[in-house]
Coordinates of C-alpha atoms in Angstrom, one line a residue:
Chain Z
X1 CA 0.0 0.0 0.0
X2 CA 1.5 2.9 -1.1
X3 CA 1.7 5.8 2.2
X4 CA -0.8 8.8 2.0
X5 CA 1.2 11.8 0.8
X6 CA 1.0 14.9 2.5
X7 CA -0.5 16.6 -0.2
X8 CA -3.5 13.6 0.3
X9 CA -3.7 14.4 3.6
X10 CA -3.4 18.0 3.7
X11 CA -6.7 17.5 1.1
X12 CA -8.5 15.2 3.4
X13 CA -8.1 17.3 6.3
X14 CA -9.8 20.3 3.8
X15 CA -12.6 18.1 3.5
X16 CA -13.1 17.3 6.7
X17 CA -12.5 13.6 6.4
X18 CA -13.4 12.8 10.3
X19 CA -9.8 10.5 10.1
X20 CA -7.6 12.9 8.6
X21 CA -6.7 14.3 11.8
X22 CA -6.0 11.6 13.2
X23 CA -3.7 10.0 10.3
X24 CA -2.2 13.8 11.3
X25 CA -1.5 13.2 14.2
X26 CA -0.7 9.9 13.9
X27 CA 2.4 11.1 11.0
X28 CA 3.2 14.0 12.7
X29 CA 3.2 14.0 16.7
X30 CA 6.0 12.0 17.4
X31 CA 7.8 14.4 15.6
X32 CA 6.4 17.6 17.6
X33 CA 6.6 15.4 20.5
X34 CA 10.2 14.2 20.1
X35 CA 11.2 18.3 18.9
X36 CA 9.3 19.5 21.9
X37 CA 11.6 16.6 24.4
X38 CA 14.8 17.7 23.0
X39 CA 14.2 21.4 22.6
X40 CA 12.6 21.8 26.2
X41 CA 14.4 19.2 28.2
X42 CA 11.2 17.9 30.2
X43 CA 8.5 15.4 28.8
X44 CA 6.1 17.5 30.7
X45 CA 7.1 20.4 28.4
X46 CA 7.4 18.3 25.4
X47 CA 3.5 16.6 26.0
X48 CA 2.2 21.1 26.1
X49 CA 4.1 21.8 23.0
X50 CA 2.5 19.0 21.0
X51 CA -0.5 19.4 22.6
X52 CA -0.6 23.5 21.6
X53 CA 0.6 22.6 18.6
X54 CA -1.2 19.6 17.2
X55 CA -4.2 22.1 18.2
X56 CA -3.2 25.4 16.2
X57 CA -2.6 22.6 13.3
X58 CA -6.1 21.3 14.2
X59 CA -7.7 24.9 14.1
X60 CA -5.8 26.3 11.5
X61 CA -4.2 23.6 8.8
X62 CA -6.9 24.0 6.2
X63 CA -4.8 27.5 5.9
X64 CA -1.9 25.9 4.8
X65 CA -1.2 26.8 1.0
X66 CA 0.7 24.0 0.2
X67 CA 2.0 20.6 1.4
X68 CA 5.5 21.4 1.0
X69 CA 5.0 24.4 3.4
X70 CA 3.2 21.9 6.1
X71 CA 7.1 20.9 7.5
X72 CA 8.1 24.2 8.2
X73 CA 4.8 25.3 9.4
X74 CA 4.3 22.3 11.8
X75 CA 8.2 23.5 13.2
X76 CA 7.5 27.1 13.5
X77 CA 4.3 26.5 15.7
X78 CA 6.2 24.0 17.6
X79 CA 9.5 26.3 17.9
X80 CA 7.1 29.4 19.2
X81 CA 5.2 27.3 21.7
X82 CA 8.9 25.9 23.3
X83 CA 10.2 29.7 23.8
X84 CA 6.9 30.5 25.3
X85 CA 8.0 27.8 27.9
X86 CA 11.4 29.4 28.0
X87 CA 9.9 32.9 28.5
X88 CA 8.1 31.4 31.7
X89 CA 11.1 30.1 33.0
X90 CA 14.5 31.7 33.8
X91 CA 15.4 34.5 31.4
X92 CA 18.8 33.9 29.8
X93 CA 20.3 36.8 27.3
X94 CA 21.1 35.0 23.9
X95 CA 24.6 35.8 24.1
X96 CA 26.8 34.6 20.9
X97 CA 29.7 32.0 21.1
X98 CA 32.8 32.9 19.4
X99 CA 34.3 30.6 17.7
X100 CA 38.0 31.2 19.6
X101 CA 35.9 29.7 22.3
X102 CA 35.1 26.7 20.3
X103 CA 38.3 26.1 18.4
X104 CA 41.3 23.3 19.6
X105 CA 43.5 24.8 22.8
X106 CA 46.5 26.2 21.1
X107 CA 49.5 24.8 21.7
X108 CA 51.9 26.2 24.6
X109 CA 54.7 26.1 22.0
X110 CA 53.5 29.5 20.5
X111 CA 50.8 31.5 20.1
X112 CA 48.3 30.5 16.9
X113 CA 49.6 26.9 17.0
X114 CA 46.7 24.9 17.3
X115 CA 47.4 21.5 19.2
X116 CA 47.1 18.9 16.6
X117 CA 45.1 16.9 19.4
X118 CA 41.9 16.0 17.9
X119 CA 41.1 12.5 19.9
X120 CA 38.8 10.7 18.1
X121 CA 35.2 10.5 18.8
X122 CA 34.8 6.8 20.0
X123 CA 33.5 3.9 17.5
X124 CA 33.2 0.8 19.1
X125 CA 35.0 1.8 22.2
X126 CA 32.2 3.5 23.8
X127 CA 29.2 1.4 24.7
X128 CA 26.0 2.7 22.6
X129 CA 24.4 3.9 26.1
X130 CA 26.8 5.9 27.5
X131 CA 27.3 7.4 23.9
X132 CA 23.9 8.1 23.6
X133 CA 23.7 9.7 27.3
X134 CA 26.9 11.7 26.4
X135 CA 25.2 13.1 23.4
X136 CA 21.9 14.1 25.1
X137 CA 24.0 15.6 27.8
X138 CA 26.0 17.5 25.1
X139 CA 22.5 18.8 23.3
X140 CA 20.8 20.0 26.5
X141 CA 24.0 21.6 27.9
X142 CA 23.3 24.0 24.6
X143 CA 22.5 27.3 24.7
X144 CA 18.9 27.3 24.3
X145 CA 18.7 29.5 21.0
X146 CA 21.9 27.1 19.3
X147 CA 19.9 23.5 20.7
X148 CA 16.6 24.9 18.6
X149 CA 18.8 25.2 15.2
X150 CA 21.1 22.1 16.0
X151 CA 18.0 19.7 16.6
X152 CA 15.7 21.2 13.5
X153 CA 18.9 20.8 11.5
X154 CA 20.4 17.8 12.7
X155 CA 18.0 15.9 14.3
X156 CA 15.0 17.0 12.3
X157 CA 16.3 17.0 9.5
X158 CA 15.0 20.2 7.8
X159 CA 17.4 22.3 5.3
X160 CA 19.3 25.4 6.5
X161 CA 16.4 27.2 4.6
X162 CA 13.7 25.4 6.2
X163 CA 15.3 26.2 9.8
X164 CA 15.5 29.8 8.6
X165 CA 11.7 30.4 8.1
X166 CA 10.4 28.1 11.0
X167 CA 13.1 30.5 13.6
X168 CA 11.7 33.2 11.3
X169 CA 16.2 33.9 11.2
X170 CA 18.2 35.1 8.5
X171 CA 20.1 31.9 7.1
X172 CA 23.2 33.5 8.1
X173 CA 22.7 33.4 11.2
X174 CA 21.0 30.2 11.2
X175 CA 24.2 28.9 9.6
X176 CA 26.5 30.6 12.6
X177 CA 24.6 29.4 15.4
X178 CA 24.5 25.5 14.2
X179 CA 28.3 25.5 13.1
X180 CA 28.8 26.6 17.3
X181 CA 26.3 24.3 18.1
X182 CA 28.1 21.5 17.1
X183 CA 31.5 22.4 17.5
X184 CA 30.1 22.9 21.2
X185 CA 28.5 19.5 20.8
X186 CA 31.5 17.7 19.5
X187 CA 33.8 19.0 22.1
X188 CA 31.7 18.2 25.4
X189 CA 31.5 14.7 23.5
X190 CA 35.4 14.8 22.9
X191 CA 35.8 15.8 26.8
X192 CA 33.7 13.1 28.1
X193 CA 33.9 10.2 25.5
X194 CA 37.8 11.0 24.3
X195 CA 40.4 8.7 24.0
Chain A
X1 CA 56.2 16.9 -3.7
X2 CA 54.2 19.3 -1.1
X3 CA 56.0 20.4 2.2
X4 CA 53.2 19.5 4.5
X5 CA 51.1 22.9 5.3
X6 CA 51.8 24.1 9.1
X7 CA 48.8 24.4 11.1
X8 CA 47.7 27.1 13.0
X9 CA 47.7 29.7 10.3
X10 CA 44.9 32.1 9.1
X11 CA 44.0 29.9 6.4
X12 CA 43.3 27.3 9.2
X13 CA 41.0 29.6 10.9
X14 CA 39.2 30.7 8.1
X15 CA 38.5 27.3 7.3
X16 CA 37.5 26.6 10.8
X17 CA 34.8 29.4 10.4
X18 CA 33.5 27.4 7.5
X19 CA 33.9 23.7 8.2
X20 CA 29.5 23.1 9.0
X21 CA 28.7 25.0 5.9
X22 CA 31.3 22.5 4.0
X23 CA 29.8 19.8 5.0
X24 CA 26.2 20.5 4.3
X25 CA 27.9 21.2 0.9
X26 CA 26.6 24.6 0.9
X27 CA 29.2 27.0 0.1
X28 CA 30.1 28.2 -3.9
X29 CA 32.2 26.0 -6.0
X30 CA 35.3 28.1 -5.5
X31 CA 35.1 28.2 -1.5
X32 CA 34.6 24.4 -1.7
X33 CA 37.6 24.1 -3.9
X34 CA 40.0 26.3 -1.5
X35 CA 38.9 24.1 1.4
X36 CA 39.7 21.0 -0.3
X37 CA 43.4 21.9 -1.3
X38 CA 43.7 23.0 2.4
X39 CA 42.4 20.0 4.2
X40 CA 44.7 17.5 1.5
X41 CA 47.6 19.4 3.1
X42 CA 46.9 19.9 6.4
X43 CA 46.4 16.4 8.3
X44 CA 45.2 18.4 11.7
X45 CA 42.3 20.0 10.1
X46 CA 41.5 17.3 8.2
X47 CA 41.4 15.2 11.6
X48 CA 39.1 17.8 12.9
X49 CA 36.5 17.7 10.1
X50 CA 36.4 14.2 10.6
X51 CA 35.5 14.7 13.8
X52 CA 32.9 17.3 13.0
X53 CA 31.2 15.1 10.8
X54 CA 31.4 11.8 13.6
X55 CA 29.2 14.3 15.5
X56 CA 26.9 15.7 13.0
X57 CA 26.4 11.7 11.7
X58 CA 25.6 10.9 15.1
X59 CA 23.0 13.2 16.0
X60 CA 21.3 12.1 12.9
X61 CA 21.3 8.5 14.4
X62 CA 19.4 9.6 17.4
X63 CA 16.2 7.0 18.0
X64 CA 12.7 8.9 17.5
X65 CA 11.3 9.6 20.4
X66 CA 7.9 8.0 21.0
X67 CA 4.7 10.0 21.6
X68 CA 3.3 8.6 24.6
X69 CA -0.3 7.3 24.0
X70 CA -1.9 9.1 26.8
X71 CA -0.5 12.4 25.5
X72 CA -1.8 11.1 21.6
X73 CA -5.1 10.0 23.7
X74 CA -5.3 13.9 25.6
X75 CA -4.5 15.4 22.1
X76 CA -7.5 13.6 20.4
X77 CA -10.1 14.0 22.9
X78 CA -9.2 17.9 23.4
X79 CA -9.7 17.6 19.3
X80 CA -12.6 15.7 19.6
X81 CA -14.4 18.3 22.7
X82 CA -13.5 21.4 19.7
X83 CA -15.5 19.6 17.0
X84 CA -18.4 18.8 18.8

């Protein structure tokens, strides 16, 4: 049987198929769900942010132009309703990392040596739990406005322009904030998992 | 034969600045090109990319995460109170 597109859906859900929502939410709240868990740190968070989302979709998805706009839609809902839990909690200015703070220590030898000490990221070394652990740690340790970009680019898999219109971000900066993110991400990985 | 390049320069760095957009194959054809001639010359940035893309690779191997069904159950009936 061949999967329902999303243009299909997008049309049943126009036509008020009584199913379509669910085949909706069926296709898409994992997703939201799993965003919401890795953006927000806490299922509790995670469960409102599908739940607010999956019901803006609900109320307002008939509005959607086109399938191919549904992705980035479904991300920028889900991406507003996670800093509207950030807002309620502490308030954090979203400072910038430069990248000297995120390049190899340089060597003692001389300034703008840079130690050629790049340990490799374990392989079979590492069992797949603690590298899996290591890696959430190293995502939720994130800044919370670099985590947002790194996990709709990485994890989500959407495209740098994609990421740019759900943040509502220029793709420049877009494109700064995930190259820190995981230079950030590899070296708290290289610190904990390193050989 | 090429003298092997020594690391550390400005060349390095500006590469550095560039490495995620290089491997999401996003910058022009002649950026690309500059970046390869470095990194066949200079092992230590070439053992850094590698290491850059270990990590991206691996945060694209990250399981889903499940939607619990009593949070798919909540979703629907809240659905289900707007319709009627």
């Amino acid at each position: 049987l061949t999967p329902e597109t999303d243009e299909a859906l997008l049309e049943a859900v126009r036509r008020d198929d009584p199913a379509a929502f669910e085949r909706f939410v069926a296709r898409y709240g994992r997703r939201i769900y799993g965003f919401g868990l890795r953006v927000c740190g806490e299922p509790e968070d995670a469960k409102d942010v599908a739940q607010d989302t999956l019901l803006q979709a609900f109320r307002s998805l008939k509005g959607v132009a086109e399938a191919k706009a549904l992705k980035t839609w479904l991300y920028r809902v889900a991406s507003n309703a996670c800093r509207m839990k950030r807002r309620r909690g502490k308030f954090e200015p979203e400072r910038e990392l430069s990248l000297d703070e995120l390049m190899p220590r340089l060597d003692d030898a001389g300034p703008g040596d840079l130690v050629p000490d790049f340990r490799p990221l374990p392989d079979e070394s590492a069992s797949r739990e603690e590298l899996r652990a290591s890696l959430r740690a190293a995502v939720d340790a994130l800044p919370p406005h670099y985590r947002i970009v790194l996990v709709l680019r990485d994890m989500e898999e959407l495209d740098t322009r994609e990421v740019a219109e759900a943040l509502e971000l220029p793709e420049s900066t877009v494109k700064m904030r995930l190259h820190r993110a995981r230079l950030q991400v590899r070296k708290t990985l290289e610190e904990r998992l390193g050989a | 034969m090429t003298a092997a390049r020594r690391h550390g320069t400005e060349e390095c760095r500006a590469i550095f600045a560039r490495l995620s957009e290089y491997l999401d194959q996003e910058p022009d054809a002649d950026l690309c090109e500059r970046i390869d001639e470095h990194l066949a010359d200079c092992a230590p940035c070439e053992a850094f990319l590698a290491s850059l893309r270990r990590t991206v690779d691996l945060l694209g191997d990250v399981e889903p995460v499940e939607l619990p069904a009593s949070v798919r159950q909540e979703i629907l009936d809240r659905i289900g109170r707007l319709r009627d």
